[in-house]
Coordinates of C-alpha atoms in Angstrom, one line a residue:
X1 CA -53.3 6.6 -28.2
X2 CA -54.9 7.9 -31.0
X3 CA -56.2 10.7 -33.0
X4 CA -59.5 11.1 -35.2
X5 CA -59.1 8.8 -38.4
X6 CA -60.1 11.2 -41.0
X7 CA -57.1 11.4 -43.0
X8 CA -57.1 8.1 -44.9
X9 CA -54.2 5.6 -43.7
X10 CA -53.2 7.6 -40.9
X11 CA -51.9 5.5 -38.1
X12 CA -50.4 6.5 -34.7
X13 CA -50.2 3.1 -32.9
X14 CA -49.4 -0.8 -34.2
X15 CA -49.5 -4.1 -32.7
X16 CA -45.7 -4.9 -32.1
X17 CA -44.8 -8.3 -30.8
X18 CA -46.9 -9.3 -27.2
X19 CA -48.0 -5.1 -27.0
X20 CA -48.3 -1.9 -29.1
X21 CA -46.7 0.7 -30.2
X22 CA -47.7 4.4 -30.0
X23 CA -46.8 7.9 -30.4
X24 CA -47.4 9.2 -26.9
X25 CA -47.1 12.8 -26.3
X26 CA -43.8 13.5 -28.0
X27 CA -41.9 10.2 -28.3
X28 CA -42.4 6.6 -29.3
X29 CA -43.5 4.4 -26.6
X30 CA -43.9 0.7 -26.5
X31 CA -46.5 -0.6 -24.2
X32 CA -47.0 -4.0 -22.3
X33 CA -48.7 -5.4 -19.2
X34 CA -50.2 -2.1 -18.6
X35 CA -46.9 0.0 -18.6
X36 CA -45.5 2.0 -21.3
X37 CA -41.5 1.8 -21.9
X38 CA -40.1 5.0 -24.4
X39 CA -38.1 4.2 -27.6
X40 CA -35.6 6.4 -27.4
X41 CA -35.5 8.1 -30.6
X42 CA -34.2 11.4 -30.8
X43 CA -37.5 12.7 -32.9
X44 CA -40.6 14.4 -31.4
X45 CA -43.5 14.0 -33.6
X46 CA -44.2 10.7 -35.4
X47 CA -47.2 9.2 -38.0
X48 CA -48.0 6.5 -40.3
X49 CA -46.6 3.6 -37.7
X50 CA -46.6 0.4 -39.6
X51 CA -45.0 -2.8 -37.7
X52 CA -43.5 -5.7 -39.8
X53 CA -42.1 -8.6 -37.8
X54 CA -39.7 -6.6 -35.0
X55 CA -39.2 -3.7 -37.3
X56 CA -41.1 -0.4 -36.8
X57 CA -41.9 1.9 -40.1
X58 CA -42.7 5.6 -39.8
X59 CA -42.4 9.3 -40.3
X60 CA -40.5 10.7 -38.1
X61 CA -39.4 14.7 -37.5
X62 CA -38.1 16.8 -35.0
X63 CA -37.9 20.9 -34.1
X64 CA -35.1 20.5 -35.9
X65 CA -34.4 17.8 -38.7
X66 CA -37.6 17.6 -41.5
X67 CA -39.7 14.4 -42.0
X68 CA -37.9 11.0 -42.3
X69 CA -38.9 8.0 -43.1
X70 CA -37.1 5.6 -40.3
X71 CA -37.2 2.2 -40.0
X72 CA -36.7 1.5 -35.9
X73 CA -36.8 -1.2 -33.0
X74 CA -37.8 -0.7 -29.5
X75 CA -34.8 -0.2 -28.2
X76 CA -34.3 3.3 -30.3
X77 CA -31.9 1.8 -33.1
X78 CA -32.7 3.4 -36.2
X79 CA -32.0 3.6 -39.9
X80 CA -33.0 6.6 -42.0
X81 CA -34.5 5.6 -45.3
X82 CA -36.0 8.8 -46.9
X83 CA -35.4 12.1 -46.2
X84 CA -38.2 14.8 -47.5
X85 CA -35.3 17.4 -48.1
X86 CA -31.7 17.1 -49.0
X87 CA -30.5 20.1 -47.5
X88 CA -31.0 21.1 -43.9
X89 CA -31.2 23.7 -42.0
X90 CA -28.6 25.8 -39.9
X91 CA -29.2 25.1 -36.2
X92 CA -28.1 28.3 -34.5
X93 CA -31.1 30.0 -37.0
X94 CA -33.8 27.1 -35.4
X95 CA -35.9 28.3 -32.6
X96 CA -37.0 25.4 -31.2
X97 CA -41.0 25.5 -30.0
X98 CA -41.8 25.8 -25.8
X99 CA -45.2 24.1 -25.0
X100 CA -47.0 26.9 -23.0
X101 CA -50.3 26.9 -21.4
X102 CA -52.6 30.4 -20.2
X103 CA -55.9 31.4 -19.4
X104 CA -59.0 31.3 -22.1
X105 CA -62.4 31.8 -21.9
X106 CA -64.8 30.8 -18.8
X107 CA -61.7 29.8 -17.3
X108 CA -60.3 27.2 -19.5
X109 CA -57.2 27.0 -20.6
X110 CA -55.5 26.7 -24.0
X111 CA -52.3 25.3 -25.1
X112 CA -49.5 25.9 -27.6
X113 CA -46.5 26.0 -28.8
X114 CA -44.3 29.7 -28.7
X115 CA -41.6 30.2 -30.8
X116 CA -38.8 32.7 -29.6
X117 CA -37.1 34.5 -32.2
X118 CA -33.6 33.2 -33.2
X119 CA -30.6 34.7 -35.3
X120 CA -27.2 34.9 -33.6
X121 CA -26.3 37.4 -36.0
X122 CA -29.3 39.8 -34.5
X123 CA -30.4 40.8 -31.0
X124 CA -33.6 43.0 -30.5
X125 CA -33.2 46.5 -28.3
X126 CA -33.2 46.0 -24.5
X127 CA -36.1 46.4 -22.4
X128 CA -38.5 45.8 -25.7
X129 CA -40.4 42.4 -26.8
X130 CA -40.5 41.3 -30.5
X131 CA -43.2 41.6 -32.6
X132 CA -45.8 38.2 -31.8
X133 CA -47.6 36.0 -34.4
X134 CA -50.5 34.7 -33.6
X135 CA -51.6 31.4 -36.0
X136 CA -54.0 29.0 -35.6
X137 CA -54.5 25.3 -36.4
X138 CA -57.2 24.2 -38.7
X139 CA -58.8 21.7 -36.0
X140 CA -60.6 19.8 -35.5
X141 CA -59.0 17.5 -38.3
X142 CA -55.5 19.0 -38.2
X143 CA -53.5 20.1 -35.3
X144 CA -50.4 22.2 -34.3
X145 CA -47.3 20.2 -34.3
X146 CA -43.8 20.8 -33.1
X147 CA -42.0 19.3 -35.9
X148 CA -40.1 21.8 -38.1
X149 CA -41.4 24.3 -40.0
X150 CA -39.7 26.3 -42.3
X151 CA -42.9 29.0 -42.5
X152 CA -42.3 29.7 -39.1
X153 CA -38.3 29.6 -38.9
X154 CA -38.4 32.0 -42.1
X155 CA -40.2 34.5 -39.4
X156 CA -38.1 33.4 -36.1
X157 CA -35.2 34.2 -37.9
X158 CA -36.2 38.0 -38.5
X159 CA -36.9 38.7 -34.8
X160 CA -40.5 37.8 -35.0
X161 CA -42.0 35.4 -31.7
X162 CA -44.6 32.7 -33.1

């Protein structure tokens, strides 16, 4: 329900009516007499979740859209307030992340997200894989996220994996 509070004013969860409200996994999710009931929102990563009255505030972003400021309900009614870019970016160019697990050390096993490279106006030679990119997250305080990322679409798009 949470993460480590060491970024001042971060939030992930709010008191909301007779339950809470929390990012869980990749959506929005209300929860009440033990169950937890999605918003559906058509974002995937979401921070700073302030409640006033029935209204829920936060940033919200996706693999494909850049962080917005929505204000929201709980049943996935929405109004964007603040955009943090006015342009956007051409679809067919985003490669949208795959969450992926393997095998680490001492038989653990590690997670992330893989980026496939994406340009419609480019295909790599048959039989060969592109070029991988290997980048780590700066834990513990900050953490890979699947919200768009124009870093790693700028490499995606030139028939680079991430």
């Amino acid at each position: 329900m949470g993460l480590p509070m060491w970024v001042f004013g971060l939030s992930t969860w709010a008191f909301y009516q007779n339950g809470v409200i929390f990012k869980h996994d990749s959506q929005l999710s209300f929860f009440q007499d033990g169950r937890g009931h999605p918003i559906p929102l058509p974002y995937t990563a979401y921070s700073y979740i302030q409640v006033q009255g029935d209204e829920i505030v936060c940033i919200a972003a996706s693999a494909c859209e850049s962080s917005v400021i929505i204000r929201a309900n709980r049943m996935g009614q929405f109004e964007i307030l603040c955009r943090s870019r006015i342009d956007s970016v051409a679809q067919d160019t985003v490669s949208v992340p795959q969450a992926i697990s393997f095998p680490s050390l001492e038989g653990r096993v590690a997670y992330a997200w893989f980026y496939p490279p994406k340009n419609p106006l480019f295909e790599g030679p048959n039989g060969t894989l592109p070029p991988l990119i290997v980048m780590c997250h700066g834990g513990p305080t900050a953490q890979a996220s699947d919200e768009l990322n124009l870093g790693i679409q700028y490499w995606t798009s030139r028939g680079f994996a991430i």
